[in-house]
Short mmCIF file of C-alpha atoms and ligand atoms in Angstrom, two decimals:
data_model
loop_
_atom_site.label_atom_id
_atom_site.label_comp_id
_atom_site.label_asym_id
_atom_site.label_seq_id
_atom_site.Cartn_x
_atom_site.Cartn_y
_atom_site.Cartn_z
CA LYS A 9 20.23 1.36 26.68
CA TYR A 10 20.07 0.94 22.92
CA ILE A 11 20.03 -2.75 23.14
CA LYS A 12 17.35 -2.50 25.68
CA GLU A 13 15.15 -0.16 23.21
CA LEU A 14 15.74 -2.58 20.29
CA LYS A 15 14.85 -5.34 22.38
CA GLY A 16 11.62 -3.33 23.37
CA LEU A 17 10.94 -2.75 19.56
CA LYS A 18 11.38 -6.35 18.53
CA ASN A 19 8.92 -7.36 21.49
CA LEU A 20 6.37 -4.91 20.00
CA GLU A 21 7.06 -6.20 16.30
CA GLU A 22 6.29 -9.68 17.69
CA GLU A 23 2.95 -8.70 19.78
CA VAL A 24 1.66 -6.81 16.77
CA LYS A 25 2.55 -9.58 14.21
CA LYS A 26 0.59 -12.28 16.45
CA VAL A 27 -2.36 -9.56 16.69
CA LEU A 28 -2.49 -9.07 12.84
CA GLY A 29 -1.48 -12.77 12.13
CA LEU A 30 1.16 -11.86 9.61
CA LYS A 31 4.43 -13.40 8.82
CA GLN A 32 6.51 -10.22 9.70
CA VAL A 33 5.80 -6.68 10.99
CA LEU A 34 8.74 -4.24 10.60
CA LEU A 35 8.81 -1.00 12.83
CA VAL A 36 10.39 2.42 12.46
CA PRO A 37 11.33 3.19 15.99
CA GLY A 38 10.76 6.10 18.02
CA GLY A 39 7.81 8.80 18.72
CA LEU A 40 8.24 10.67 15.54
CA GLU A 41 6.87 14.17 14.71
CA TYR A 42 3.70 13.71 12.71
CA SER A 43 5.55 15.59 9.70
CA THR A 44 8.08 13.25 9.53
CA ILE A 45 6.32 9.90 10.01
CA LYS A 46 5.88 9.22 6.20
CA GLN A 47 9.30 10.48 5.30
CA GLU A 48 10.97 8.01 8.01
CA ILE A 49 8.67 5.31 6.84
CA GLY A 50 9.49 6.09 3.26
CA ARG A 51 13.39 5.96 3.90
CA PHE A 52 12.84 2.63 5.95
CA THR A 53 10.86 1.02 3.29
CA ALA A 54 13.03 2.09 0.69
CA LYS A 55 16.01 0.33 2.16
CA TYR A 56 14.10 -2.72 2.98
CA LEU A 57 12.52 -2.98 -0.54
CA LYS A 58 16.24 -2.61 -2.08
CA GLY A 59 17.20 -5.38 -0.22
CA LEU A 60 14.51 -7.69 -1.12
CA LEU A 61 14.14 -7.11 -4.81
CA LYS A 62 16.23 -9.44 -7.42
CA ASP A 63 16.34 -9.90 -10.96
CA ASP A 64 13.06 -11.00 -12.67
CA ASP A 65 10.94 -9.63 -9.94
CA ILE A 66 7.55 -8.20 -10.89
CA LEU A 67 6.75 -5.45 -8.35
CA ALA A 68 3.48 -3.99 -8.10
CA VAL A 69 2.84 -0.51 -6.27
CA THR A 70 -0.14 1.54 -5.24
CA GLY A 71 -0.24 5.15 -4.86
CA GLY A 72 -0.59 7.71 -2.08
CA THR A 73 1.70 10.06 -0.13
CA THR A 74 3.69 7.20 1.78
CA LEU A 75 4.36 5.18 -1.35
CA ALA A 76 5.63 8.56 -2.85
CA GLN A 77 8.04 8.88 0.07
CA VAL A 78 9.27 5.57 -0.69
CA ALA A 79 9.86 6.21 -4.29
CA ASN A 80 11.54 9.47 -3.19
CA ALA A 81 13.94 7.58 -0.96
CA MET A 82 14.99 4.99 -3.27
CA ARG A 83 18.61 5.60 -4.29
CA SER A 84 19.89 5.54 -7.73
CA THR A 85 21.74 2.49 -8.41
CA SER A 86 24.75 1.84 -10.83
CA ASN A 87 23.84 -1.78 -11.25
CA PRO A 88 20.32 -1.85 -13.12
CA MET A 89 18.14 -4.45 -11.94
CA GLU A 90 16.16 -6.73 -14.34
CA VAL A 91 12.96 -5.75 -12.43
CA MET A 92 9.64 -4.83 -13.74
CA VAL A 93 7.63 -2.04 -11.97
CA VAL A 94 3.73 -1.65 -12.61
CA PRO A 95 1.05 0.32 -10.85
CA GLY A 96 -1.20 -2.08 -8.72
CA ARG A 97 -4.36 -0.16 -9.99
CA GLY A 98 -4.99 2.76 -12.21
CA GLY A 99 -7.49 5.67 -12.38
CA LEU A 100 -8.30 5.85 -8.55
CA GLY A 101 -8.49 9.78 -9.09
CA GLU A 102 -5.34 10.92 -7.16
CA GLU A 103 -3.20 13.88 -8.09
CA VAL A 104 -0.29 12.75 -10.50
CA GLU A 105 2.58 13.14 -7.89
CA ILE A 106 0.82 10.37 -5.70
CA GLN A 107 -0.51 8.26 -8.54
CA ALA A 108 0.66 4.62 -8.74
CA ASN A 109 1.95 5.25 -12.23
CA THR A 110 4.31 8.01 -11.13
CA ILE A 111 5.43 5.98 -8.20
CA ALA A 112 6.02 2.90 -10.63
CA ALA A 113 7.82 4.96 -13.06
CA THR A 114 10.02 6.61 -10.28
CA ILE A 115 11.12 3.43 -8.58
CA ALA A 116 11.75 1.77 -11.97
CA LYS A 117 14.09 4.41 -12.99
CA LYS A 118 16.06 4.43 -9.68
CA ILE A 119 16.60 0.69 -9.87
CA GLY A 120 17.52 0.87 -13.63
CA GLY A 121 14.50 -1.45 -14.29
CA LYS A 122 11.28 -1.27 -16.65
CA TYR A 123 8.07 -0.28 -16.11
CA GLN A 124 4.63 -0.36 -17.63
CA LEU A 125 1.63 2.04 -17.00
CA LEU A 126 -2.02 1.96 -16.57
CA HIS A 127 -3.27 5.12 -18.43
CA LEU A 128 -6.90 5.57 -17.56
CA PRO A 129 -9.29 8.14 -16.99
CA ASP A 130 -10.14 8.63 -13.21
CA ASN A 131 -13.13 7.01 -11.44
CA ILE A 132 -14.43 5.49 -14.66
CA LYS A 133 -17.87 3.61 -14.91
CA GLU A 134 -17.78 0.13 -14.39
CA GLU A 135 -19.20 -0.65 -18.01
CA ASN A 136 -16.37 1.52 -19.30
CA ALA A 137 -13.77 -0.31 -17.05
CA ASN A 138 -14.87 -3.46 -18.57
CA ARG A 139 -14.40 -2.33 -22.06
CA ILE A 140 -11.14 -0.14 -21.58
CA VAL A 141 -9.26 -3.60 -20.32
CA ALA A 142 -9.39 -4.70 -23.91
CA GLU A 143 -7.15 -2.06 -24.93
CA PRO A 144 -3.85 -3.76 -26.04
CA SER A 145 -1.61 -1.26 -24.01
CA ILE A 146 -3.95 -1.99 -20.74
CA GLN A 147 -3.76 -5.58 -21.59
CA LYS A 148 0.01 -5.35 -21.78
CA THR A 149 0.26 -4.06 -18.19
CA LEU A 150 -2.60 -6.21 -16.72
CA ASN A 151 -0.72 -9.35 -18.04
CA GLN A 152 2.63 -8.11 -15.96
CA LEU A 153 0.19 -7.73 -13.08
CA LYS A 154 -1.12 -11.20 -13.11
CA LYS A 155 2.72 -12.26 -12.77
CA THR A 156 3.69 -9.78 -9.80
CA ASN A 157 5.47 -11.38 -7.19
CA ILE A 158 5.90 -8.34 -4.88
CA LEU A 159 3.04 -5.96 -4.17
CA LEU A 160 3.96 -3.01 -1.90
CA HIS A 161 0.68 -0.94 -1.08
CA GLY A 162 -0.61 1.91 1.07
CA VAL A 163 -3.39 1.87 3.59
CA GLY A 164 -5.38 5.04 4.39
CA THR A 165 -8.54 5.84 6.58
CA ALA A 166 -11.85 5.24 4.54
CA GLU A 167 -12.67 9.05 5.24
CA GLU A 168 -9.58 10.49 3.93
CA MET A 169 -9.55 8.31 0.81
CA ALA A 170 -13.11 8.72 0.08
CA GLN A 171 -12.50 12.82 0.34
CA ARG A 172 -9.14 12.74 -1.60
CA ARG A 173 -11.09 10.79 -4.51
CA GLY A 174 -13.68 13.47 -4.66
CA MET A 175 -16.79 11.81 -3.26
CA SER A 176 -19.62 13.80 -2.33
CA PRO A 177 -20.35 14.39 1.31
CA GLN A 178 -23.51 12.33 0.84
CA GLN A 179 -21.47 9.58 -0.66
CA ILE A 180 -18.91 9.65 2.34
CA LYS A 181 -21.53 9.68 5.08
CA ALA A 182 -23.24 6.48 3.29
CA LEU A 183 -19.73 5.11 3.20
CA ILE A 184 -19.04 5.53 6.68
CA ASP A 185 -22.63 4.63 7.60
CA ARG A 186 -21.77 1.34 6.06
CA GLY A 187 -18.79 0.95 8.69
CA ALA A 188 -16.06 1.78 6.30
CA ILE A 189 -12.81 2.29 8.36
CA GLY A 190 -9.83 1.45 6.19
CA GLU A 191 -8.91 1.48 2.40
CA ALA A 192 -6.52 -0.32 0.33
CA PHE A 193 -6.24 -0.21 -3.46
CA GLY A 194 -9.87 0.79 -4.03
CA TYR A 195 -11.25 -1.38 -1.14
CA TYR A 196 -13.03 -0.26 1.87
CA PHE A 197 -12.88 -2.47 4.72
CA ASN A 198 -14.96 -2.34 7.96
CA GLU A 199 -13.80 -2.94 11.62
CA GLN A 200 -14.17 -6.94 11.09
CA GLY A 201 -12.19 -6.57 7.85
CA ASP A 202 -15.11 -7.16 5.39
CA ILE A 203 -15.33 -5.26 2.26
CA VAL A 204 -18.11 -2.71 2.25
CA TYR A 205 -17.51 -0.77 -0.99
CA THR A 206 -15.23 -1.33 -3.96
CA THR A 207 -14.09 1.21 -6.54
CA SER A 208 -14.46 0.20 -9.93
CA SER A 209 -11.29 0.50 -11.74
CA VAL A 210 -8.67 -1.56 -13.43
CA GLY A 211 -5.58 -3.66 -12.07
CA LEU A 212 -5.37 -5.62 -9.26
CA HIS A 213 -8.40 -7.19 -7.25
CA LEU A 214 -8.55 -8.47 -3.83
CA ASN A 215 -8.49 -12.21 -4.78
CA ASP A 216 -5.40 -11.64 -6.75
CA LEU A 217 -3.32 -11.02 -3.63
CA THR A 218 -3.47 -14.55 -2.67
CA ASN A 219 -1.29 -15.47 -5.56
CA ILE A 220 1.26 -12.95 -5.03
CA ASP A 221 4.48 -14.27 -3.01
CA THR A 222 5.07 -11.33 -1.02
CA VAL A 223 2.55 -8.64 -0.08
CA ILE A 224 3.65 -5.72 1.97
CA ALA A 225 1.46 -3.00 3.41
CA VAL A 226 3.23 0.16 4.50
CA ALA A 227 1.20 2.85 6.43
CA GLY A 228 1.97 4.79 9.81
CA GLY A 229 0.51 7.56 11.99
CA GLN A 230 -1.64 6.92 14.88
CA GLU A 231 -4.73 8.09 12.99
CA LYS A 232 -4.30 5.15 10.73
CA ALA A 233 -4.28 2.59 13.48
CA ARG A 234 -7.91 1.47 13.06
CA ALA A 235 -7.54 1.48 9.16
CA ILE A 236 -4.45 -0.84 9.37
CA LYS A 237 -6.33 -3.38 11.82
CA ALA A 238 -9.41 -3.32 9.39
CA VAL A 239 -7.35 -3.66 6.23
CA VAL A 240 -4.62 -6.06 6.98
CA SER A 241 -5.20 -9.55 7.23
CA PRO A 242 -3.21 -13.03 6.85
CA ASP A 243 -5.50 -13.53 3.93
CA TYR A 244 -3.75 -10.99 2.04
CA GLN A 245 -0.57 -9.55 3.68
CA ASP A 246 2.50 -10.98 4.66
CA ILE A 247 4.23 -7.93 5.96
CA LEU A 248 3.31 -4.77 7.65
CA ILE A 249 5.71 -1.76 7.97
CA THR A 250 4.64 0.84 10.18
CA ASP A 251 5.95 3.04 13.13
CA GLU A 252 6.38 2.46 16.94
CA LEU A 253 3.56 4.57 17.96
CA THR A 254 1.10 3.35 15.55
CA ALA A 255 1.93 -0.25 16.57
CA ARG A 256 1.07 0.61 20.26
CA ARG A 257 -2.03 2.19 18.88
CA ILE A 258 -2.89 -0.85 17.11
CA LEU A 259 -2.39 -3.17 20.31
CA GLU A 260 -4.69 -0.83 22.23
CA LEU A 261 -7.42 -1.29 19.98
CA LYS A 262 -10.21 -3.79 21.05
O1 F6P B 5 -4.91 5.53 -3.51
C1 F6P B 5 -3.85 4.93 -3.42
C2 F6P B 5 -3.45 4.32 -2.12
O2 F6P B 5 -2.41 3.63 -2.02
C3 F6P B 5 -4.82 4.07 -1.08
O3 F6P B 5 -5.20 2.55 -1.61
C4 F6P B 5 -4.47 4.27 0.51
O4 F6P B 5 -5.42 4.00 1.29
C5 F6P B 5 -3.59 5.52 0.19
O5 F6P B 5 -3.22 5.49 -1.00
C6 F6P B 5 -2.76 5.73 1.17
O6 F6P B 5 -2.37 7.20 0.91
P1 F6P B 5 -1.22 7.89 1.98
O7 F6P B 5 -0.01 7.06 2.05
O8 F6P B 5 -1.17 9.30 1.39
O9 F6P B 5 -1.79 7.92 3.30
#
């Protein structure tokens, strides 16, 4: 029975991979309880990441509760790794526990690597963002970001992310009216995968993703199925890590 279930999961991975056009889809098995999905995905991703990382890698991470679970689940190692961990973007207006800075530092400490952070005020105006990148401490991190070879990022629904970042109800409505469905590192995407809104902040831009060897999106929960489909594309991502039920929901979407 176990083998049969495993085969079913592999088939499902293949189907989702084809639909999204990715190199790889990895699924956490089972009909997980809503409350444990993120934790299970975090554990799974932490293990996968540990196996992937090697000396001299530069890993960029985004924020969010899923990534916080990944950082949480990383085991401390007795063999320090020569890995640099950096936040993918800074100043998006999250609580400190789920900021990319915090997650980058936590992962770096667990693997015995180094980190460099992006200390920025939240939701800075575009003209100020342009000025702040000239700061040497910001430059230093941005230079590392340019050399990133692995990016691990979350995906959220447009509405939840807009709310979390303190947009006004009118702004949220305008965003939804424009067709925004999913969000990743400050970009809001519509059903067709086009960008309909961009948050002004500092760090990775969508174009940078094409230069990164391995881009991994990690997100689960059925309510995120549409968001995942909107955001994830072979233009940017290589790998998607999600859970079985969300994968089934993605396949049901037209
Ligand atoms: O704000 C950082 C971020 O990675 C977003 O780009 C993404 O939409 C969100 O967090 C995912 O958050 P969560 O894992 O809490 O659903």
